[in-house]
Short mmCIF file of C-alpha atoms in Angstrom, two decimals:
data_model
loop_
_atom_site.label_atom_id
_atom_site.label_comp_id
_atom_site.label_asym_id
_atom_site.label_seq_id
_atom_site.Cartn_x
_atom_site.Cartn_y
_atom_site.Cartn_z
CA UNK A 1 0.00 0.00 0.00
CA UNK A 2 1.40 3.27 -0.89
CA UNK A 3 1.07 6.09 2.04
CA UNK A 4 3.08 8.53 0.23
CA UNK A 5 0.97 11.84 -0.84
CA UNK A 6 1.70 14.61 -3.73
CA UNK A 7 1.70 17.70 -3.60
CA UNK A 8 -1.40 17.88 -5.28
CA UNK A 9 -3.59 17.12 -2.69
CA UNK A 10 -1.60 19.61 -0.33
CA UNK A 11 -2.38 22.51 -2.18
CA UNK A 12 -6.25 21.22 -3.64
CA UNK A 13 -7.00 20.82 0.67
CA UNK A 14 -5.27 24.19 1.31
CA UNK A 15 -7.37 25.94 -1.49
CA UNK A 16 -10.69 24.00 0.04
CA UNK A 17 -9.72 25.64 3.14
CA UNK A 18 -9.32 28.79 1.93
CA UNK A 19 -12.17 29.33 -0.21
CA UNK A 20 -14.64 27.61 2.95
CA UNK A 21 -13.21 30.31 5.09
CA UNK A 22 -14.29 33.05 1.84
CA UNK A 23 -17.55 31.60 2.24
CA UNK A 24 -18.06 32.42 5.55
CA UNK A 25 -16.32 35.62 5.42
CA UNK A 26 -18.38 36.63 2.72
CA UNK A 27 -21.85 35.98 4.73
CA UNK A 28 -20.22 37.57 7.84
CA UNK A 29 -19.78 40.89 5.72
CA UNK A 30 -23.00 40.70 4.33
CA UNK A 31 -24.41 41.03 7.75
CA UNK A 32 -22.25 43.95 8.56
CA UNK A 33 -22.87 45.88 5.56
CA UNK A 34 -25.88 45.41 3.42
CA UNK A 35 -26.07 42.17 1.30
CA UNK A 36 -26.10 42.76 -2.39
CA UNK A 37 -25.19 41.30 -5.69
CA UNK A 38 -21.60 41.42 -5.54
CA UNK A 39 -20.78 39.58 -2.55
CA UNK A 40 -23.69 37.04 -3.54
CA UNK A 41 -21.82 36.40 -7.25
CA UNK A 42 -18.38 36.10 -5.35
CA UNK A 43 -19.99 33.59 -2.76
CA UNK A 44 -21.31 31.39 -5.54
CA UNK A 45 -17.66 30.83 -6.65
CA UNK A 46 -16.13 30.12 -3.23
CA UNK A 47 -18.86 27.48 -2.33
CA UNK A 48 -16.44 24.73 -3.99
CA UNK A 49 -14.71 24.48 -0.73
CA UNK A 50 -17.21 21.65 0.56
CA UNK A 51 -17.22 19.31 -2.61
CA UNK A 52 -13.45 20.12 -2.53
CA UNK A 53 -12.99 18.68 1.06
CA UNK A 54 -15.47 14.98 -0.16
CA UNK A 55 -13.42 14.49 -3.45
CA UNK A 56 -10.27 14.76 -1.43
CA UNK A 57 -11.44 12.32 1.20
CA UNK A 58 -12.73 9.77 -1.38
CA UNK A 59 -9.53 9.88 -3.18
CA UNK A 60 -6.94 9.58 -0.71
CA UNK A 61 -8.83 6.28 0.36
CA UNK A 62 -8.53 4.80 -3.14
CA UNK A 63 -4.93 5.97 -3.93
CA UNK A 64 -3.52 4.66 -0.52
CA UNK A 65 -5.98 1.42 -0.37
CA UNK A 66 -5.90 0.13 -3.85
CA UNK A 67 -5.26 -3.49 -1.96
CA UNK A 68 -7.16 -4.53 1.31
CA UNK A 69 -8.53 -2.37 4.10
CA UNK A 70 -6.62 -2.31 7.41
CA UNK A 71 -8.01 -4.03 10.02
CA UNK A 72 -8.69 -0.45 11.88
CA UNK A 73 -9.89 1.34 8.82
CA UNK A 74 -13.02 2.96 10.46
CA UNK A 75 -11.83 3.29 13.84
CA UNK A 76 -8.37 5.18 13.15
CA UNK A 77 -10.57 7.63 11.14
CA UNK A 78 -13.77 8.20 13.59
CA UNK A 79 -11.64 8.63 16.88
CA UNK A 80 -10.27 11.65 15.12
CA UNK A 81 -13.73 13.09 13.70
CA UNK A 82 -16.91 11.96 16.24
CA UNK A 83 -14.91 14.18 19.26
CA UNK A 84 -14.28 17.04 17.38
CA UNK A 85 -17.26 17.33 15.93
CA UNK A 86 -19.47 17.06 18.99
CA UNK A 87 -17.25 19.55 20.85
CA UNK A 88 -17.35 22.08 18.27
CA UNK A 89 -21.50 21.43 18.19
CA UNK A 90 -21.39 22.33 21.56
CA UNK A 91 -19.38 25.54 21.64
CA UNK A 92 -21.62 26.57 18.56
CA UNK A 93 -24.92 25.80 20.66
CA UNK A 94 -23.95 28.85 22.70
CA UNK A 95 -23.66 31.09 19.64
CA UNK A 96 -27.05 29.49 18.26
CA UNK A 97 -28.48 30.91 21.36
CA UNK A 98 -27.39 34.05 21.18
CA UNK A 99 -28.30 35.15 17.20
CA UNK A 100 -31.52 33.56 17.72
CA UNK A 101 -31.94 36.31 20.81
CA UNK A 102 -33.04 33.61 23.13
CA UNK A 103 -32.32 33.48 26.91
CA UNK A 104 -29.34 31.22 28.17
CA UNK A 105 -31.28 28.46 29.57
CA UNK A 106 -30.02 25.24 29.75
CA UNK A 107 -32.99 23.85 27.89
CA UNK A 108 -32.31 26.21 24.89
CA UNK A 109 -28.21 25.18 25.15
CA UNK A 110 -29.20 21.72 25.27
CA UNK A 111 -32.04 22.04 22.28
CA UNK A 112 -29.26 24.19 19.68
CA UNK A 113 -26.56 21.49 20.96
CA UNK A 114 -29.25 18.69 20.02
CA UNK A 115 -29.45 19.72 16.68
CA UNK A 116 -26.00 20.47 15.96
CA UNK A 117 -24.97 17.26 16.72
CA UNK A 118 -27.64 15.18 15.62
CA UNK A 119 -28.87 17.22 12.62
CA UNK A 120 -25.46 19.06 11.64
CA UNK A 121 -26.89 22.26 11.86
CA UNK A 122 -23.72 23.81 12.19
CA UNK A 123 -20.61 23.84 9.72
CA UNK A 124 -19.02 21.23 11.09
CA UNK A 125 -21.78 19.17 9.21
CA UNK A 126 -19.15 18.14 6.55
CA UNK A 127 -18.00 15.61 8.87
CA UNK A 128 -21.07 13.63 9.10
CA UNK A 129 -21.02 13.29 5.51
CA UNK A 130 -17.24 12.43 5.29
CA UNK A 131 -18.05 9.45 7.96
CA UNK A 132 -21.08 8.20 5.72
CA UNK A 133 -18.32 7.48 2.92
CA UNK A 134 -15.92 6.17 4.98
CA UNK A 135 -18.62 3.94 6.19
CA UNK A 136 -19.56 3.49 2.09
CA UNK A 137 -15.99 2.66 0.78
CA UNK A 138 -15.70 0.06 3.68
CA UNK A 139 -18.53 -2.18 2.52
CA UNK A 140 -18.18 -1.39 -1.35
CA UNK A 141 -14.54 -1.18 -1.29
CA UNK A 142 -14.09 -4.76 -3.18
CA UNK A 143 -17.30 -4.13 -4.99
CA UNK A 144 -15.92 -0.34 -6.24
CA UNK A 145 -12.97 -2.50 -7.79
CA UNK A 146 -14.82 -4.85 -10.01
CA UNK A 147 -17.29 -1.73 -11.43
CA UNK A 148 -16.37 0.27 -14.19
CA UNK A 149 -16.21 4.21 -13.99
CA UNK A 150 -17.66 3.76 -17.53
CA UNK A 151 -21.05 3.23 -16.20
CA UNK A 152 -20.94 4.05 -11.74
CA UNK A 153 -19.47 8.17 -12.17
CA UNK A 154 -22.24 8.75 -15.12
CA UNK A 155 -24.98 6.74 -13.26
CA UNK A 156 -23.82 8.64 -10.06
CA UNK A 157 -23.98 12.30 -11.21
CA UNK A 158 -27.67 11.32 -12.62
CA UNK A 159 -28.93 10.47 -9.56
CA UNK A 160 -26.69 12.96 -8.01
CA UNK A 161 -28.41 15.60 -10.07
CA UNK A 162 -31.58 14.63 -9.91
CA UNK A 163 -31.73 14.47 -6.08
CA UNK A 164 -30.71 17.82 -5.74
CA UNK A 165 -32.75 19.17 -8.54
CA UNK A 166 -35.50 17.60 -6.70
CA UNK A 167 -35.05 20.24 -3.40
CA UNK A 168 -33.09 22.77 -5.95
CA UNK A 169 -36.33 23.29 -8.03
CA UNK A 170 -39.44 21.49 -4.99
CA UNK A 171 -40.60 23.89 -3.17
CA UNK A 172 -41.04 22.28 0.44
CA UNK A 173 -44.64 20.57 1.19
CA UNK A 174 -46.44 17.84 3.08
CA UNK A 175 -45.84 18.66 6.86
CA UNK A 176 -47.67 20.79 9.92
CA UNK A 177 -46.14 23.85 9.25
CA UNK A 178 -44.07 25.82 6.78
CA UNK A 179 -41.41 26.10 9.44
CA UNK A 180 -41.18 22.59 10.03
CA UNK A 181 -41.34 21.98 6.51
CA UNK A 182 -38.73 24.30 5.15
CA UNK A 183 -36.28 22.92 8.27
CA UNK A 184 -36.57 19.58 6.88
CA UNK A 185 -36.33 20.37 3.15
CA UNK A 186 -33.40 21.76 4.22
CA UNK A 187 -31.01 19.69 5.78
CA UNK A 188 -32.67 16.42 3.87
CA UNK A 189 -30.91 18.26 0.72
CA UNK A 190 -27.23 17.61 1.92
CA UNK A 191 -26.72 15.55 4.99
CA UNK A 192 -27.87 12.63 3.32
CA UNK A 193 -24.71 10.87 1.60
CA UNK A 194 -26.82 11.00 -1.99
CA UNK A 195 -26.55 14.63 -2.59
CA UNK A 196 -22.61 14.37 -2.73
CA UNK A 197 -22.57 11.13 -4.31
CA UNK A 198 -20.77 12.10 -7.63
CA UNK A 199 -17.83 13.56 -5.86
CA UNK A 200 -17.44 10.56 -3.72
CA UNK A 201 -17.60 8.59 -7.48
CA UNK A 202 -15.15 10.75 -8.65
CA UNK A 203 -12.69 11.06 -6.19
CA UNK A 204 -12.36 7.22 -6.01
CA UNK A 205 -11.85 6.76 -9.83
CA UNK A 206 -9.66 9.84 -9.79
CA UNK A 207 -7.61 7.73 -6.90
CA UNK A 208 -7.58 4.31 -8.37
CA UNK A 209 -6.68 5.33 -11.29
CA UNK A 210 -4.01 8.59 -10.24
CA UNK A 211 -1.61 7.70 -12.83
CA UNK A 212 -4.07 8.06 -15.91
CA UNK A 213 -5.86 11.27 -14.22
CA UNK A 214 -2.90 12.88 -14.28
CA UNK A 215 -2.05 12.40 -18.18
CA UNK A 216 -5.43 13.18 -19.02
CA UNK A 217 -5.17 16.31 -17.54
CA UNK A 218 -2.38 16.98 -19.09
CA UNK A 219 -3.25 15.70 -22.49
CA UNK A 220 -6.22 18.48 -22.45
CA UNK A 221 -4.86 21.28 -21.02
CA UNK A 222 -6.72 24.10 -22.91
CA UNK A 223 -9.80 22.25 -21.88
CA UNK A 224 -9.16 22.29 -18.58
CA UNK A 225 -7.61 25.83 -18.48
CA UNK A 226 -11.48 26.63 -19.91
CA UNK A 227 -14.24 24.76 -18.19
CA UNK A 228 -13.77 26.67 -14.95
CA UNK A 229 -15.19 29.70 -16.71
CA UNK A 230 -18.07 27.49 -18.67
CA UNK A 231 -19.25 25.78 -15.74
CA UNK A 232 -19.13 28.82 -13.33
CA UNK A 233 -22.01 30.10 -15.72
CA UNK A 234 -25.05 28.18 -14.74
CA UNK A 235 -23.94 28.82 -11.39
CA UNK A 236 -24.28 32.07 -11.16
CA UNK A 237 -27.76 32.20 -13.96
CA UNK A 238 -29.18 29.71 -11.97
CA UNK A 239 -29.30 32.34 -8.77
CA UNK A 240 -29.31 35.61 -10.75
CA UNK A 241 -32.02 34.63 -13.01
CA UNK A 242 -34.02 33.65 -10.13
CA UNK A 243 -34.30 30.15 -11.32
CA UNK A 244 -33.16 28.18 -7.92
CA UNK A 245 -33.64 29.54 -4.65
CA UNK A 246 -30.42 28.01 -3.13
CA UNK A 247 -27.13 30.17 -3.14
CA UNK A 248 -24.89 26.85 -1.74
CA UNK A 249 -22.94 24.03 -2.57
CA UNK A 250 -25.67 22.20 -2.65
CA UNK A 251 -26.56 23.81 -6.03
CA UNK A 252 -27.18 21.27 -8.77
CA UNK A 253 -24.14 23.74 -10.85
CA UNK A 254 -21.59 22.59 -8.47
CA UNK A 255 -21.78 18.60 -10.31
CA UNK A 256 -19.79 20.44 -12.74
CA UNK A 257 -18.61 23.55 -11.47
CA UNK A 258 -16.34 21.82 -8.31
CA UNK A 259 -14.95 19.08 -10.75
CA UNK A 260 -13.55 22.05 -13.04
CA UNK A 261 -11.75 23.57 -10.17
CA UNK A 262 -10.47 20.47 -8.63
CA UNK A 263 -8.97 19.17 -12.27
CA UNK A 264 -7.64 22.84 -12.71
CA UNK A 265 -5.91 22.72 -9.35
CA UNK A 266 -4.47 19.38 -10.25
CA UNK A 267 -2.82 20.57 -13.51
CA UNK A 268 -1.37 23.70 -12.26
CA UNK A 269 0.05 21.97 -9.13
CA UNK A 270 2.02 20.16 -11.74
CA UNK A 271 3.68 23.25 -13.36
CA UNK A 272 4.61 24.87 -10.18
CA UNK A 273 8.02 24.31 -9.18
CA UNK A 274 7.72 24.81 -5.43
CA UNK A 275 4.72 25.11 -2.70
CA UNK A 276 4.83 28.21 -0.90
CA UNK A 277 5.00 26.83 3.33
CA UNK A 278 2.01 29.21 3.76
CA UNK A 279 0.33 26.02 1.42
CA UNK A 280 1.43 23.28 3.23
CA UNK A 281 0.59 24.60 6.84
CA UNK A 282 -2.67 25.82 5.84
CA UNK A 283 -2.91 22.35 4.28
CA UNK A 284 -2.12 21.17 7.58
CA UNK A 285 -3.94 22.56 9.98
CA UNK A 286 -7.08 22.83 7.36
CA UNK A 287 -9.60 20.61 9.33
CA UNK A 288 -9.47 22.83 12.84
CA UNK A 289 -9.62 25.98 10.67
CA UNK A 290 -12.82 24.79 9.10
CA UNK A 291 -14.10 23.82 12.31
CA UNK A 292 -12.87 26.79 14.25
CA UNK A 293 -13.44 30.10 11.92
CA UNK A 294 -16.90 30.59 11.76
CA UNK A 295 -16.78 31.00 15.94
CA UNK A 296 -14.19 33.61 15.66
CA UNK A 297 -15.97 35.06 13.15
CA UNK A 298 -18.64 35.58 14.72
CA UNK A 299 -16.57 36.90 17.95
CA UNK A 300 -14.97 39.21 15.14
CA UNK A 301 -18.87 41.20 13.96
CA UNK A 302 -19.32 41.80 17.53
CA UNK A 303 -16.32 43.66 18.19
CA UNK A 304 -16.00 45.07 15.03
CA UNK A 305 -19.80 46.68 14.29
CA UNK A 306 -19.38 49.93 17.00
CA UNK A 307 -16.90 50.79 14.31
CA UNK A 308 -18.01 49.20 10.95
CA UNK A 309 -20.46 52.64 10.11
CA UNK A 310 -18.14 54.66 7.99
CA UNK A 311 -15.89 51.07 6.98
CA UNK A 312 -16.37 49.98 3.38
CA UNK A 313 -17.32 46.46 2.94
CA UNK A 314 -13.90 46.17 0.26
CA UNK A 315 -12.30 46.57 3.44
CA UNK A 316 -14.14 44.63 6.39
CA UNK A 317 -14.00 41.68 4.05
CA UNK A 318 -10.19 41.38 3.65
CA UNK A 319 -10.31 42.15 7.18
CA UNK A 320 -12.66 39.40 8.76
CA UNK A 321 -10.85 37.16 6.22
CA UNK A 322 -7.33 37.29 6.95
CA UNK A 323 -8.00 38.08 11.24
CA UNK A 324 -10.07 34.72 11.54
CA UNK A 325 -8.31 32.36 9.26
CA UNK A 326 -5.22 33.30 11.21
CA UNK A 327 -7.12 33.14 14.61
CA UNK A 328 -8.15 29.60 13.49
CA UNK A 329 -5.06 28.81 12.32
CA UNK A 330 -3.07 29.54 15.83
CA UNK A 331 -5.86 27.96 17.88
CA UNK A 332 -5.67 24.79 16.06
CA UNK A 333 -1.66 24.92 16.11
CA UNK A 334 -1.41 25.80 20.12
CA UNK A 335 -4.59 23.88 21.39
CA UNK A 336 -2.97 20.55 19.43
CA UNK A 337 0.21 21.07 21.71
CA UNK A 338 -2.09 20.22 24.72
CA UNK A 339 -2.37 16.07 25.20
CA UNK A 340 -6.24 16.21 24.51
CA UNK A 341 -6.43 18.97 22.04
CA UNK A 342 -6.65 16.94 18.60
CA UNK A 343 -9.88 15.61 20.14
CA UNK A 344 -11.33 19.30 20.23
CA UNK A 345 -10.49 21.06 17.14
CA UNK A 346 -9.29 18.08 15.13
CA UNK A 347 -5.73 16.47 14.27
CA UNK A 348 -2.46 18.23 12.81
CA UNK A 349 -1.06 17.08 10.25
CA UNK A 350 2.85 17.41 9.49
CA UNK A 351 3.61 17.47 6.24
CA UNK A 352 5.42 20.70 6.27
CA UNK A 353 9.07 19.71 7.58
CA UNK A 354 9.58 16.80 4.79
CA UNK A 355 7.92 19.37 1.94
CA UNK A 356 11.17 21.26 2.95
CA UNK A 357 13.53 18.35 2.08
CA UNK A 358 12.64 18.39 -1.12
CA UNK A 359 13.51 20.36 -3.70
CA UNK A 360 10.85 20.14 -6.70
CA UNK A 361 7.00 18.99 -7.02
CA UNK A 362 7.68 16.54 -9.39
CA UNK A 363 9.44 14.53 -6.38
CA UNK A 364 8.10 15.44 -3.25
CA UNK A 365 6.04 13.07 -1.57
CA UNK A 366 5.22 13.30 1.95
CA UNK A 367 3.51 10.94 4.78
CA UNK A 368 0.03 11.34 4.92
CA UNK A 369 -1.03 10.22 9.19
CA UNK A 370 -4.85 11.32 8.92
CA UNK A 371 -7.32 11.79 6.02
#
């Protein structure tokens, strides 16, 4: 079995990271300053950062287990993502409380922590659907080796599609109240393994198969230079023209849109000649920042809106973005130094002393301890 990880990856999980962060940056400005069409268009191209993070998963499993599965396949992986994520759903039950202008009662606490944990109604919801396809590639994995991508990646992005076409284009229905309704529309669109099924597909055949993907890539270079830029377009029609109500990754564009960017990362990582460090620790340290930013963020509005009056939002959004994601980044590097702390905000990777051993991307491989 080969543990050994390229470059690639480093910089495709850093740029997940980064553009997750964007998101949230961009929704946290939108609340300070008034919403409009700008920051809407720009948050429709950062929303990649979630498909990003289940392609990656998918395909570090099938590049590294192309054999058998260990014996401790699911348990290595879940000790380092049930902890985090329930401690993070608990920290963001108290923030629940307070934007929904509630008292702080311990039955409200325990209600918003009830439903982050249990319904993922916090960001930290990614892992839930990162443990369904762990779960997935453990009882297909010798199954996923006899079927062809020929037939599973186009049968997955139809049903792929048509699921979330389904609550893209359904207005919610059948239930007590509109509330209730709406609630359940809502998280029943992603949390469910089936509405990120194609990326799952994708990244395993893109695995399997790493050798090939790469020459592809390079075989069509103008295409993929190009097909961000095509696919970005129903994106942003589909929200601008008023056609879909949602403005996420759950979009029915992003089955096209997140592919582009992930094969576009993939050939440029292969013309670079070094990775800037600022890649690899990002890289690194990726999974507390995701869990971690959207708390500091919202620290961040508090403090900042006594003097956000005469502050242009081309300005608080630089800000917000570059104050948090270093925040996050120094709380998930210190609180990791403590015995317990990978079990709060999520493991450390370190990738970033052997990337400075080597000398070009073409050669540098480095050990890969987590997904």
């Amino acid at each position: 079995m080969d543990k050994k990880l390229s470059f690639e990856i480093l910089l495709l999980r850093c740029v997940g990271c980064l553009f997750v962060v964007m998101v949230h940056a961009l929704i946290f400005t939108g609340r300070i300053h008034e919403q409009n069409a700008l920051l809407s268009g720009t948050r429709l191209i950062f929303n990649v950062g979630t498909p990003v993070f289940i392609f990656i998963t998918e395909f570090l499993i099938a590049k590294n287990y192309k054999g058998s599965l260990p014996t401790h396949f699911i348990s290595k992986r879940i000790k380092y993502l049930i902890p985090p994520y329930i401690v993070m759903a608990i920290i963001g039950s108290i923030y629940k409380v307070h934007e929904s202008n509630e008292p702080f009662t311990t039955q409200n606490i325990l209600t918003a922590a009830f439903r982050n944990i249990f319904m993922a109604d916090y960001n930290g919801y990614f892992i839930l659907i990162i443990i369904q396809f762990i779960l997935i590639h453990y009882l297909f994995h010798n199954k996923l080796k006899k079927w062809p991508a020929k037939v599973v990646l186009p049968v997955s992005f139809a049903i792929n599609f048509a699921y979330l076409a389904f609550f893209n284009f359904v207005p919610p229905f059948g239930f007590g109240s509109d509330s209730i309704a709406e609630y359940i529309w809502y998280y029943t669109s992603w949390l469910p393994f089936i509405g990120w099924a194609f990326y799952f597909a994708l990244g395993y055949y893109c695995g399997k198969h790493y050798d090939r993907f790469i020459e592809v890539l390079n075989r069509n270079k103008r295409i993929v230079l190009v097909l961000p830029f095509i696919t970005v377009i129903p994106v942003l029609a589909l929200k601008f023209f008023d056609l879909s109500p949602v403005s996420s990754s759950k979009g029915i564009g992003y089955l096209l849109f997140a592919p582009s960017i992930i094969f576009l990362i993939f050939y440029l990582s292969n013309q670079i000649k070094k990775v800037p460090d600022f890649v690899v620790s990002i890289s690194d340290h990726s999974f507390g920042i995701y869990l971690t930013h959207s708390v500091f963020m919202r620290v961040f509005v508090i403090l900042y809106l006594p003097f956000s009056v005469n502050v242009s939002q081309f300005i608080t959004l630089p800000l917000i973005y570059v104050t948090c994601l270093s925040v996050a980044w120094v709380a998930t590097k210190y609180i990791n130094k403590v015995p317990f702390g990978k079990f709060i905000v999520g493991p450390v990777r370190n990738n970033l002393k052997a990337v400075k051993s080597e000398k070009t991307i073409q050669s540098a491989y480095v050990a890969e301890r987590q997904i």
